[in-house]
Amino acid sequence: MCVKCKVAKPSVTIRRILYCKQCFVRASVVKFRAAIAKSRKRVDWPRTKVLVAFSGGAASTALLKLTADLQRMERKGTDAEPPFTAAVVGHIDESCLFPGDQENVIRAIAAETDLDYNSLALEDAFAPEEGRAAD
């Protein structure tokens, strides 16, 4: 039985604690928002931008969704503005190492968030910049 709702059958186990899917998602969202709120106290928040590193894996997809939802969330009172001045999805395209159509899948997932999307090919990440002296 789920430790939170005490009704549903558990489907997630975290440190021997059983959660149903709905309670696990709700608890994850609450913890994410609490972590952002805690950081907000330490930073000049209105000038903060965030880059969400996105690989297309399960963890980065969850982080991307949480961040996008937090940006879009309706607010009241003192929290009327989004938490970030801008949120950008960043991705390193590794298709030179792992051929396939993965870049299009990643681009489609990122497009669902309505956040700006920046992708850089892996080989370009290590290319010398113009005007920079070679070492």
Tab-separated table of C-alpha atoms in Angstrom, residues 59-126:
chain	number	residue	atom	x	y	z
A	59	ALA	CA	16.478	11.908	-15.686
A	60	SER	CA	17.107	14.883	-17.971
A	61	THR	CA	13.617	14.534	-19.470
A	62	ALA	CA	12.120	14.694	-15.969
A	63	LEU	CA	14.237	17.731	-15.087
A	64	LEU	CA	13.263	19.429	-18.349
A	65	LYS	CA	9.564	18.809	-17.721
A	66	LEU	CA	9.761	20.022	-14.107
A	67	THR	CA	11.568	23.197	-15.179
A	68	ALA	CA	9.161	23.920	-18.043
A	69	ASP	CA	6.126	23.320	-15.804
A	70	LEU	CA	7.573	25.626	-13.146
A	71	GLN	CA	8.109	28.357	-15.758
A	72	ARG	CA	4.520	28.087	-17.045
A	73	MET	CA	2.801	27.690	-13.693
A	74	GLU	CA	0.196	30.305	-12.753
A	75	ARG	CA	1.245	32.377	-9.773
A	76	LYS	CA	-0.421	34.719	-7.326
A	77	GLY	CA	0.870	37.464	-5.048
A	78	THR	CA	4.613	37.888	-4.597
A	79	ASP	CA	5.431	34.892	-6.824
A	80	ALA	CA	3.593	36.373	-9.829
A	81	GLU	CA	6.642	36.195	-12.116
A	82	PRO	CA	8.244	33.024	-13.467
A	83	PRO	CA	11.197	31.848	-11.378
A	84	PHE	CA	13.702	32.322	-14.215
A	85	THR	CA	14.103	35.231	-16.634
A	86	ALA	CA	14.794	32.621	-19.305
A	87	ALA	CA	15.028	28.853	-19.464
A	88	VAL	CA	16.973	27.275	-22.312
A	89	VAL	CA	17.353	23.631	-23.313
A	90	GLY	CA	20.960	22.736	-24.132
A	91	HIS	CA	21.926	19.579	-25.973
A	92	ILE	CA	25.221	18.193	-27.301
A	93	ASP	CA	24.489	16.249	-30.500
A	94	GLU	CA	26.542	13.043	-30.382
A	95	SER	CA	25.336	11.675	-33.725
A	96	CYS	CA	28.920	11.639	-35.006
A	97	LEU	CA	29.609	8.915	-32.409
A	98	PHE	CA	26.222	7.209	-32.351
A	99	PRO	CA	24.549	7.430	-35.770
A	100	GLY	CA	20.792	7.375	-35.849
A	101	ASP	CA	17.790	9.622	-35.667
A	102	GLN	CA	18.194	10.432	-31.952
A	103	GLU	CA	18.645	14.182	-32.576
A	104	ASN	CA	15.155	14.461	-34.093
A	105	VAL	CA	13.635	12.606	-31.136
A	106	ILE	CA	15.431	14.890	-28.673
A	107	ARG	CA	14.398	17.987	-30.620
A	108	ALA	CA	10.750	16.803	-30.572
A	109	ILE	CA	10.784	16.220	-26.790
A	110	ALA	CA	12.335	19.644	-26.214
A	111	ALA	CA	9.786	21.290	-28.539
A	112	GLU	CA	6.956	20.076	-26.280
A	113	THR	CA	8.229	22.408	-23.531
A	114	ASP	CA	8.067	25.673	-25.530
A	115	LEU	CA	11.512	26.592	-24.165
A	116	ASP	CA	14.326	27.848	-26.389
A	117	TYR	CA	16.392	24.962	-27.741
A	118	ASN	CA	20.120	25.086	-28.506
A	119	SER	CA	21.987	22.125	-29.905
A	120	LEU	CA	25.680	21.907	-30.636
A	121	ALA	CA	27.335	19.114	-32.570
A	122	LEU	CA	29.983	17.347	-30.502
A	123	GLU	CA	32.647	17.977	-33.127
A	124	ASP	CA	31.853	21.719	-33.038
A	125	ALA	CA	32.228	21.827	-29.271
A	126	PHE	CA	35.925	21.111	-29.676
